[in-house]
Amino acid sequence: MTDPDSFAALLTPEGQALLDALHDHDPADELATATRLRRDHPASLVSAALGQARLRQRAAAKFGADARRMYFTPNGVEQSTRTAVAEHRAARLAALGVRSVADLCAGIGGDALALARAGIRVLAVDRDPLACAAARANAEALGLAGLIEVRCADVTEADTAGYDAVFVDPARRTKARGGRIFDPEAYSPPLSWAIGAARTAPYAALKIAPGVPHDALPEDAETEWISDGGDVKEAVLWFGPTGAASGAPEAVRPGGRRATLLPAGHSLLGADLPDPEPGPVGDWLYEPDGAVIRAHLVADVARQVGGRLIDPTIAYVTADALTPTPYATAYALTDVLPFHVKKLRALLREREVGVAVIKKRGSAVEPEELRKKLKLSGRNSCTVFLTRVAGAPAMLLGHPADARVTSRR
């Protein structure tokens, strides 16, 4: 399904019946299914329906149960914001008092749907006719068409005057190879254009890649890194009036760096702390969430737990006591040793460790290669950290804090 005509056929009663029949379609049986369906339906429609069924199955990871009713394009599945993240952003805009948003580069409408569900009126603009058709169909399918206007146009020519906020999600993948674009000026449209558009609105949110260099961030924007279930999903540049609701947690802090962890919604705004000093490894190791690391807020977590770095270049924090924090996973350490494969294998064998979670930071050792050499066997489990301590290769052994481990070195 690559053209608006094929997509339109899916919205006919015949197309809807085919999609309903393919709700629980098994891709492994696609050839047999296609052969059977083509006896009673046009081959082009069957092909479009099967393609849409595959896209819906892929999209379930981002859109949950809604994916069964929604319509997608291949790019739309790949580039859309997952629902949890879109809902977080929509809730923050609503809390800022935003009631209307110009959603530029709207794609299939994933963000527009979240905004509309938050009670916000949306103008969704995209230049891709197929994406626009999908966005309209999605608004209808989810009962949100009254709040979403879809306009097929070049976003650089869209008139956003009169809207409370602008949201821009530039394309960050090459069409030729489908690879990611790391240069913000190679986004489509370029980040500089998006920033210019943001500055014309009372509020704005620009979705960018989480690996964006900090020196590319505008000083008049707050940057928020968002993780979902421990995986960093995106960064957002927030623009807004500097004096508005300055004490509210959702207020925009120009120049601020924030890490937000979903699904719980914990949000840490940086305090511009200097890097903590490194020191000896204590009884506890803290692994900061990826959003915290991307936002350069490891120092803020170290202050929360009364900790220090294990090495000036490594984002692991250590402390002598357990202080729970939502922004890092705590591990009770049992061993801190120089890295040595044979010694590690002997130690794990002695402790009957059959399951080892191997993590690395600042180590050239590949976990899967190491796992083969360890030849694990036994009824116990362990977490192994391959890292550096005071500049030297090291291996730290331990267990998550919730394992209630009481043994210490």
CSV table of C-alpha atoms in Angstrom, one decimal:
chain,number,residue,atom,x,y,z
A,1,MET,CA,0.0,0.0,0.0
A,2,THR,CA,2.0,2.9,-1.3
A,3,ASP,CA,-0.5,5.3,-2.9
A,4,PRO,CA,-3.6,7.2,-1.8
A,5,ASP,CA,-5.9,5.3,-4.2
A,6,SER,CA,-5.0,1.9,-2.6
A,7,PHE,CA,-5.4,3.5,0.8
A,8,ALA,CA,-8.8,4.9,-0.1
A,9,ALA,CA,-9.9,1.4,-1.1
A,10,LEU,CA,-9.3,0.2,2.4
A,11,LEU,CA,-11.9,2.6,3.7
A,12,THR,CA,-14.6,1.2,1.6
A,13,PRO,CA,-17.0,-1.5,3.1
A,14,GLU,CA,-15.1,-4.2,1.2
A,15,GLY,CA,-11.8,-2.9,2.5
A,16,GLN,CA,-13.0,-2.7,6.0
A,17,ALA,CA,-14.3,-6.3,5.8
A,18,LEU,CA,-10.9,-7.5,4.7
A,19,LEU,CA,-9.1,-5.6,7.5
A,20,ASP,CA,-11.5,-7.1,10.1
A,21,ALA,CA,-10.8,-10.5,8.7
A,22,LEU,CA,-7.1,-9.9,9.1
A,23,HIS,CA,-7.1,-8.7,12.7
A,24,ASP,CA,-5.4,-11.9,13.9
A,25,HIS,CA,-3.5,-12.6,10.7
A,26,ASP,CA,-0.4,-14.8,11.1
A,27,PRO,CA,2.4,-13.4,8.7
A,28,ALA,CA,3.7,-16.9,8.3
A,29,ASP,CA,0.5,-17.8,6.5
A,30,GLU,CA,0.5,-14.8,4.3
A,31,LEU,CA,0.9,-16.6,0.9
A,32,ALA,CA,-2.0,-19.0,1.6
A,33,THR,CA,-4.1,-16.1,3.0
A,34,ALA,CA,-3.5,-13.9,0.0
A,35,THR,CA,-4.4,-16.8,-2.4
A,36,ARG,CA,-7.6,-17.5,-0.6
A,37,LEU,CA,-8.7,-13.8,-0.4
A,38,ARG,CA,-7.9,-13.1,-4.1
A,39,ARG,CA,-10.7,-15.6,-5.0
A,40,ASP,CA,-13.3,-13.0,-3.9
A,41,HIS,CA,-11.5,-9.7,-3.8
A,42,PRO,CA,-9.3,-7.6,-6.2
A,43,ALA,CA,-5.6,-8.5,-5.9
A,44,SER,CA,-4.6,-4.9,-5.3
A,45,LEU,CA,-7.1,-4.6,-2.4
A,46,VAL,CA,-5.9,-7.8,-0.9
A,47,SER,CA,-2.3,-6.7,-1.2
A,48,ALA,CA,-3.2,-3.3,0.5
A,49,ALA,CA,-5.1,-5.0,3.3
A,50,LEU,CA,-2.3,-7.5,4.0
A,51,GLY,CA,0.3,-4.6,4.0
A,52,GLN,CA,-1.9,-2.7,6.5
A,53,ALA,CA,-2.3,-5.7,8.7
A,54,ARG,CA,1.5,-6.1,8.9
A,55,LEU,CA,1.9,-2.4,9.8
A,56,ARG,CA,-0.8,-2.7,12.5
A,57,GLN,CA,1.0,-5.6,14.1
A,58,ARG,CA,4.3,-3.7,14.0
A,59,ALA,CA,2.6,-0.6,15.4
A,60,ALA,CA,1.2,-2.4,18.5
A,61,ALA,CA,4.4,-1.8,20.4
A,62,LYS,CA,3.9,1.9,20.1
A,63,PHE,CA,0.2,2.3,20.0
A,64,GLY,CA,-1.1,-0.6,22.0
A,65,ALA,CA,-4.7,-1.7,21.4
A,66,ASP,CA,-5.4,1.4,19.3
A,67,ALA,CA,-3.2,0.0,16.6
A,68,ARG,CA,-5.9,-2.5,15.6
A,69,ARG,CA,-8.1,0.4,14.6
A,70,MET,CA,-5.5,2.7,13.2
A,71,TYR,CA,-4.0,3.2,9.7
A,72,PHE,CA,-0.3,3.4,9.0
A,73,THR,CA,2.4,3.9,6.4
A,74,PRO,CA,5.8,2.3,6.7
A,75,ASN,CA,7.4,5.6,7.6
A,76,GLY,CA,4.6,6.3,10.0
A,77,VAL,CA,5.2,3.2,12.0
A,78,GLU,CA,9.0,3.8,12.1
A,79,GLN,CA,8.9,7.5,13.0
A,80,SER,CA,5.8,8.0,15.1
A,81,THR,CA,6.0,8.8,18.7
A,82,ARG,CA,4.9,6.0,21.0
A,83,THR,CA,1.6,6.7,22.8
A,84,ALA,CA,3.1,7.0,26.3
A,85,VAL,CA,5.5,9.7,25.2
A,86,ALA,CA,3.0,11.6,23.1
A,87,GLU,CA,0.5,11.6,26.0
A,88,HIS,CA,3.2,12.9,28.4
A,89,ARG,CA,3.9,15.8,26.0
A,90,ALA,CA,0.2,16.5,25.4
A,91,ALA,CA,-0.4,16.5,29.2
A,92,ARG,CA,2.4,19.0,29.7
A,93,LEU,CA,1.1,21.3,27.0
A,94,ALA,CA,-2.4,21.1,28.5
A,95,ALA,CA,-1.1,21.9,32.0
A,96,LEU,CA,0.6,25.0,30.5
A,97,GLY,CA,-2.8,26.2,29.4
A,98,VAL,CA,-2.5,25.4,25.7
A,99,ARG,CA,-5.8,24.8,24.0
A,100,SER,CA,-4.7,24.8,20.3
A,101,VAL,CA,-1.6,23.4,18.6
A,102,ALA,CA,-0.2,23.6,15.1
A,103,ASP,CA,1.3,20.1,14.6
A,104,LEU,CA,3.9,20.4,11.8
A,105,CYS,CA,5.3,17.3,10.2
A,106,ALA,CA,2.3,15.5,11.7
A,107,GLY,CA,2.7,12.2,9.7
A,108,ILE,CA,0.0,9.7,10.4
A,109,GLY,CA,-1.2,11.8,13.4
A,110,GLY,CA,0.1,10.0,16.4
A,111,ASP,CA,0.9,13.2,18.3
A,112,ALA,CA,-2.3,14.9,17.0
A,113,LEU,CA,-4.3,12.0,18.5
A,114,ALA,CA,-2.7,12.4,21.9
A,115,LEU,CA,-3.2,16.2,21.8
A,116,ALA,CA,-6.9,15.8,20.9
A,117,ARG,CA,-7.4,13.3,23.7
A,118,ALA,CA,-6.0,16.0,26.1
A,119,GLY,CA,-8.8,18.3,24.9
A,120,ILE,CA,-6.5,20.3,22.6
A,121,ARG,CA,-7.6,21.5,19.1
A,122,VAL,CA,-5.1,20.5,16.5
A,123,LEU,CA,-4.1,21.6,13.0
A,124,ALA,CA,-2.1,18.6,11.6
A,125,VAL,CA,0.1,19.6,8.6
A,126,ASP,CA,2.2,17.3,6.4
A,127,ARG,CA,3.2,17.3,2.8
A,128,ASP,CA,2.8,13.6,2.2
A,129,PRO,CA,-0.7,12.9,0.8
A,130,LEU,CA,-0.7,9.3,2.0
A,131,ALA,CA,0.3,10.3,5.6
A,132,CYS,CA,-2.4,12.9,5.6
A,133,ALA,CA,-5.0,10.3,4.4
A,134,ALA,CA,-3.9,8.0,7.3
A,135,ALA,CA,-4.1,10.9,9.8
A,136,ARG,CA,-7.7,11.7,8.7
A,137,ALA,CA,-8.6,8.1,8.9
A,138,ASN,CA,-7.1,7.7,12.4
A,139,ALA,CA,-8.9,10.8,13.7
A,140,GLU,CA,-12.2,9.3,12.4
A,141,ALA,CA,-11.4,5.8,13.7
A,142,LEU,CA,-10.7,7.0,17.3
A,143,GLY,CA,-13.6,9.5,17.4
A,144,LEU,CA,-11.4,12.6,17.4
A,145,ALA,CA,-12.1,14.1,14.0
A,146,GLY,CA,-13.9,17.0,15.6
A,147,LEU,CA,-10.7,18.2,17.2
A,148,ILE,CA,-8.2,17.5,14.4
A,149,GLU,CA,-8.0,19.3,11.1
A,150,VAL,CA,-5.6,17.7,8.6
A,151,ARG,CA,-4.0,19.8,6.0
A,152,CYS,CA,-1.7,18.5,3.2
A,153,ALA,CA,0.9,21.3,2.7
A,154,ASP,CA,4.5,22.3,3.1
A,155,VAL,CA,5.0,23.0,6.8
A,156,THR,CA,7.3,25.9,6.0
A,157,GLU,CA,4.3,27.7,4.4
A,158,ALA,CA,1.8,26.9,7.1
A,159,ASP,CA,0.2,29.8,8.9
A,160,THR,CA,0.4,29.1,12.7
A,161,ALA,CA,-0.8,32.5,13.8
A,162,GLY,CA,-3.6,32.2,16.3
A,163,TYR,CA,-2.5,28.8,17.8
A,164,ASP,CA,-1.4,28.6,21.4
A,165,ALA,CA,1.6,26.4,20.6
A,166,VAL,CA,3.6,24.9,17.7
A,167,PHE,CA,4.8,21.3,17.7
A,168,VAL,CA,7.4,20.2,15.2
A,169,ASP,CA,8.6,16.6,14.5
A,170,PRO,CA,11.1,16.9,11.7
A,171,ALA,CA,12.0,13.8,9.7
A,172,ARG,CA,15.3,12.4,10.9
A,173,ARG,CA,15.8,9.5,8.5
A,174,THR,CA,17.2,9.4,5.0
A,175,LYS,CA,14.7,8.2,2.3
A,176,ALA,CA,17.4,6.4,0.4
A,177,ARG,CA,18.7,4.0,3.1
A,178,GLY,CA,16.3,4.6,6.0
A,179,GLY,CA,19.2,5.5,8.2
A,180,ARG,CA,19.1,8.0,11.0
A,181,ILE,CA,20.2,11.6,10.5
A,182,PHE,CA,22.5,12.9,13.2
A,183,ASP,CA,23.1,16.4,11.9
A,184,PRO,CA,20.2,18.6,13.1
A,185,GLU,CA,20.5,20.8,10.1
A,186,ALA,CA,20.0,17.7,7.9
A,187,TYR,CA,16.5,17.2,9.4
A,188,SER,CA,13.6,17.9,7.1
A,189,PRO,CA,12.9,20.7,7.8
A,190,PRO,CA,16.2,21.7,9.3
A,191,LEU,CA,16.3,22.3,13.1
A,192,SER,CA,17.2,25.9,12.6
A,193,TRP,CA,13.9,26.5,10.7
A,194,ALA,CA,11.9,24.6,13.4
A,195,ILE,CA,13.5,26.8,16.1
A,196,GLY,CA,12.6,29.9,14.2
A,197,ALA,CA,9.0,28.7,13.9
A,198,ALA,CA,8.9,27.8,17.6
A,199,ARG,CA,10.0,31.3,18.6
A,200,THR,CA,6.9,32.8,16.9
A,201,ALA,CA,4.4,31.0,19.1
A,202,PRO,CA,3.5,31.5,22.8
A,203,TYR,CA,4.7,27.9,23.5
A,204,ALA,CA,6.4,25.3,21.3
A,205,ALA,CA,7.8,21.8,21.5
A,206,LEU,CA,10.3,20.4,19.0
A,207,LYS,CA,11.0,16.7,18.9
A,208,ILE,CA,14.7,15.9,18.3
A,209,ALA,CA,17.0,12.9,18.5
A,210,PRO,CA,18.2,12.1,22.0
A,211,GLY,CA,21.8,12.0,20.9
A,212,VAL,CA,21.8,15.7,19.9
A,213,PRO,CA,25.0,17.5,20.9
A,214,HIS,CA,24.5,19.8,23.9
A,215,ASP,CA,26.3,22.6,22.1
A,216,ALA,CA,23.6,22.5,19.4
A,217,LEU,CA,20.8,23.3,22.0
A,218,PRO,CA,19.4,26.8,22.0
A,219,GLU,CA,19.9,28.6,25.3
A,220,ASP,CA,16.3,30.0,25.3
A,221,ALA,CA,14.8,26.5,25.3
A,222,GLU,CA,14.5,23.8,28.0
A,223,THR,CA,15.6,20.4,26.8
A,224,GLU,CA,13.8,17.3,28.1
A,225,TRP,CA,15.1,13.8,27.5
A,226,ILE,CA,12.4,11.1,27.9
A,227,SER,CA,12.8,7.4,28.6
A,228,ASP,CA,10.0,4.9,28.6
A,229,GLY,CA,10.6,1.6,30.4
A,230,GLY,CA,14.3,2.5,30.7
A,231,ASP,CA,14.8,3.1,27.0
A,232,VAL,CA,15.6,6.7,25.9
A,233,LYS,CA,13.1,7.5,23.2
A,234,GLU,CA,13.6,11.2,22.3
A,235,ALA,CA,14.5,14.7,23.4
A,236,VAL,CA,12.2,17.7,23.2
A,237,LEU,CA,13.1,21.4,23.0
A,238,TRP,CA,10.5,23.4,25.0
A,239,PHE,CA,9.9,27.1,24.4
A,240,GLY,CA,7.7,29.3,26.5
A,241,PRO,CA,7.4,32.6,28.4
A,242,THR,CA,10.2,32.9,31.0
A,243,GLY,CA,8.0,34.4,33.7
A,244,ALA,CA,4.9,32.2,33.4
A,245,ALA,CA,4.0,29.8,36.2
A,246,SER,CA,7.7,29.6,37.2
A,247,GLY,CA,6.9,27.5,40.3
A,248,ALA,CA,4.9,24.9,38.5
A,249,PRO,CA,6.6,21.6,37.7
A,250,GLU,CA,5.4,21.7,34.0
A,251,ALA,CA,6.7,25.3,33.5
A,252,VAL,CA,9.3,25.8,30.8
A,253,ARG,CA,12.8,26.6,32.2
A,254,PRO,CA,14.9,28.3,29.4
A,255,GLY,CA,18.4,26.8,29.4
A,256,GLY,CA,17.2,23.9,31.7
A,257,ARG,CA,18.0,20.3,31.3
A,258,ARG,CA,15.4,17.7,32.3
A,259,ALA,CA,15.1,14.0,32.5
A,260,THR,CA,11.6,12.4,32.5
A,261,LEU,CA,11.1,8.7,33.2
A,262,LEU,CA,7.9,7.0,31.9
A,263,PRO,CA,5.6,5.4,32.7
A,264,ALA,CA,5.8,6.7,36.3
A,265,GLY,CA,6.4,10.3,35.1
A,266,HIS,CA,9.2,11.2,37.5
A,267,SER,CA,10.9,14.3,36.2
A,268,LEU,CA,14.3,15.7,37.3
A,269,LEU,CA,15.2,19.3,36.4
A,270,GLY,CA,19.0,19.8,36.6
A,271,ALA,CA,20.5,22.2,39.1
A,272,ASP,CA,23.7,22.9,37.1
A,273,LEU,CA,25.8,21.0,39.6
A,274,PRO,CA,29.5,20.3,38.9
A,275,ASP,CA,30.6,16.8,38.3
A,276,PRO,CA,31.0,14.9,41.5
A,277,GLU,CA,34.4,13.8,42.6
A,278,PRO,CA,35.4,10.1,42.0
A,279,GLY,CA,36.1,8.0,45.1
A,280,PRO,CA,36.4,4.4,46.3
A,281,VAL,CA,33.7,2.0,45.4
A,282,GLY,CA,31.2,1.6,48.3
A,283,ASP,CA,28.7,-1.1,49.1
A,284,TRP,CA,26.2,0.2,46.5
A,285,LEU,CA,26.3,1.0,42.8
A,286,TYR,CA,23.8,3.2,41.1
A,287,GLU,CA,23.1,2.9,37.3
A,288,PRO,CA,21.4,6.1,36.2
A,289,ASP,CA,18.6,6.0,33.7
A,290,GLY,CA,19.6,6.7,30.2
A,291,ALA,CA,17.6,9.9,30.1
A,292,VAL,CA,19.5,11.1,33.2
A,293,ILE,CA,22.8,10.4,31.4
A,294,ARG,CA,21.8,12.1,28.2
A,295,ALA,CA,20.7,15.1,30.1
A,296,HIS,CA,24.0,15.3,31.9
A,297,LEU,CA,22.3,15.0,35.3
A,298,VAL,CA,24.4,12.3,36.9
A,299,ALA,CA,25.7,14.8,39.4
A,300,ASP,CA,22.1,15.5,40.5
A,301,VAL,CA,21.5,11.8,41.1
A,302,ALA,CA,24.8,11.6,43.0
A,303,ARG,CA,23.7,14.4,45.3
A,304,GLN,CA,20.4,12.6,45.9
A,305,VAL,CA,22.1,9.4,47.1
A,306,GLY,CA,25.1,11.0,48.7
A,307,GLY,CA,27.3,9.3,46.2
A,308,ARG,CA,30.4,9.7,44.1
A,309,LEU,CA,31.7,8.5,40.7
A,310,ILE,CA,33.7,5.3,40.4
A,311,ASP,CA,35.7,7.0,37.7
A,312,PRO,CA,35.8,10.5,36.3
A,313,THR,CA,34.7,9.3,32.8
A,314,ILE,CA,32.1,6.7,33.8
A,315,ALA,CA,28.4,7.4,34.6
A,316,TYR,CA,28.2,4.9,37.5
A,317,VAL,CA,27.6,6.3,41.0
A,318,THR,CA,28.7,4.5,44.2
A,319,ALA,CA,27.7,5.1,47.8
A,320,ASP,CA,28.1,3.5,51.2
A,321,ALA,CA,24.4,3.3,52.0
A,322,LEU,CA,21.2,2.6,50.0
A,323,THR,CA,19.1,5.7,49.2
A,324,PRO,CA,16.3,4.8,46.8
A,325,THR,CA,15.8,7.1,43.8
A,326,PRO,CA,13.6,6.7,40.8
A,327,TYR,CA,16.4,8.0,38.6
A,328,ALA,CA,18.8,5.2,39.0
A,329,THR,CA,18.8,1.4,39.6
A,330,ALA,CA,20.6,0.4,42.8
A,331,TYR,CA,22.8,-2.7,43.1
A,332,ALA,CA,24.2,-4.3,46.2
A,333,LEU,CA,27.8,-5.0,45.4
A,334,THR,CA,29.6,-8.2,46.6
A,335,ASP,CA,32.9,-7.9,44.8
A,336,VAL,CA,35.1,-5.2,43.2
A,337,LEU,CA,38.0,-6.8,41.3
A,338,PRO,CA,40.5,-6.1,38.5
A,339,PHE,CA,39.1,-7.5,35.3
A,340,HIS,CA,40.3,-11.1,34.7
A,341,VAL,CA,38.3,-13.6,32.8
A,342,LYS,CA,39.6,-16.8,34.5
A,343,LYS,CA,39.1,-15.3,38.0
A,344,LEU,CA,35.5,-14.3,37.1
A,345,ARG,CA,34.7,-17.7,35.7
A,346,ALA,CA,36.1,-19.4,38.8
A,347,LEU,CA,34.2,-17.1,41.1
A,348,LEU,CA,30.9,-17.6,39.3
A,349,ARG,CA,31.4,-21.3,39.2
A,350,GLU,CA,32.1,-21.4,42.9
A,351,ARG,CA,28.9,-19.5,43.6
A,352,GLU,CA,26.8,-21.7,41.2
A,353,VAL,CA,25.8,-18.8,39.0
A,354,GLY,CA,23.8,-20.0,36.0
A,355,VAL,CA,22.3,-16.6,35.0
A,356,ALA,CA,24.5,-13.5,34.7
A,357,VAL,CA,23.3,-10.1,33.5
A,358,ILE,CA,26.4,-8.6,32.0
A,359,LYS,CA,26.5,-4.8,31.7
A,360,LYS,CA,29.3,-2.7,30.3
A,361,ARG,CA,30.3,1.0,30.4
A,362,GLY,CA,33.8,2.1,29.5
A,363,SER,CA,34.9,-1.5,28.6
A,364,ALA,CA,36.1,-2.9,25.3
A,365,VAL,CA,34.9,-6.4,26.3
A,366,GLU,CA,31.8,-7.7,24.4
A,367,PRO,CA,29.3,-9.2,26.9
A,368,GLU,CA,28.2,-12.0,24.6
A,369,GLU,CA,31.8,-13.0,23.9
A,370,LEU,CA,32.5,-13.0,27.6
A,371,ARG,CA,29.4,-15.1,28.3
A,372,LYS,CA,30.7,-17.8,26.1
A,373,LYS,CA,33.9,-18.0,28.0
A,374,LEU,CA,32.3,-18.1,31.4
A,375,LYS,CA,30.4,-21.3,30.7
A,376,LEU,CA,27.7,-20.5,33.3
A,377,SER,CA,26.0,-23.3,35.2
A,378,GLY,CA,24.0,-23.3,38.4
A,379,ARG,CA,20.9,-22.2,40.3
A,380,ASN,CA,22.0,-18.6,41.3
A,381,SER,CA,22.1,-15.3,39.4
A,382,CYS,CA,24.4,-12.3,39.4
A,383,THR,CA,24.9,-9.0,37.7
A,384,VAL,CA,28.4,-8.3,36.4
A,385,PHE,CA,29.5,-4.8,35.5
A,386,LEU,CA,32.5,-4.4,33.1
A,387,THR,CA,33.8,-0.9,33.6
A,388,ARG,CA,36.7,1.2,34.9
A,389,VAL,CA,37.5,2.1,38.5
A,390,ALA,CA,40.0,4.9,38.9
A,391,GLY,CA,41.1,4.5,35.3
A,392,ALA,CA,41.7,0.7,35.5
A,393,PRO,CA,39.6,-2.1,33.9
A,394,ALA,CA,37.4,-3.6,36.6
A,395,MET,CA,34.6,-6.1,37.2
A,396,LEU,CA,31.9,-5.4,39.8
A,397,LEU,CA,29.6,-8.1,40.9
A,398,GLY,CA,26.3,-7.6,42.7
A,399,HIS,CA,22.5,-7.9,42.7
A,400,PRO,CA,19.6,-5.5,42.2
A,401,ALA,CA,18.6,-3.8,45.5
A,402,ASP,CA,15.2,-5.4,45.4
A,403,ALA,CA,16.8,-8.8,45.5
A,404,ARG,CA,17.2,-8.3,49.3
A,405,VAL,CA,20.8,-9.4,49.2
A,406,THR,CA,22.6,-9.0,52.6
A,407,SER,CA,26.1,-10.3,51.8
A,408,ARG,CA,28.8,-7.7,51.4
A,409,ARG,CA,32.5,-7.7,50.5
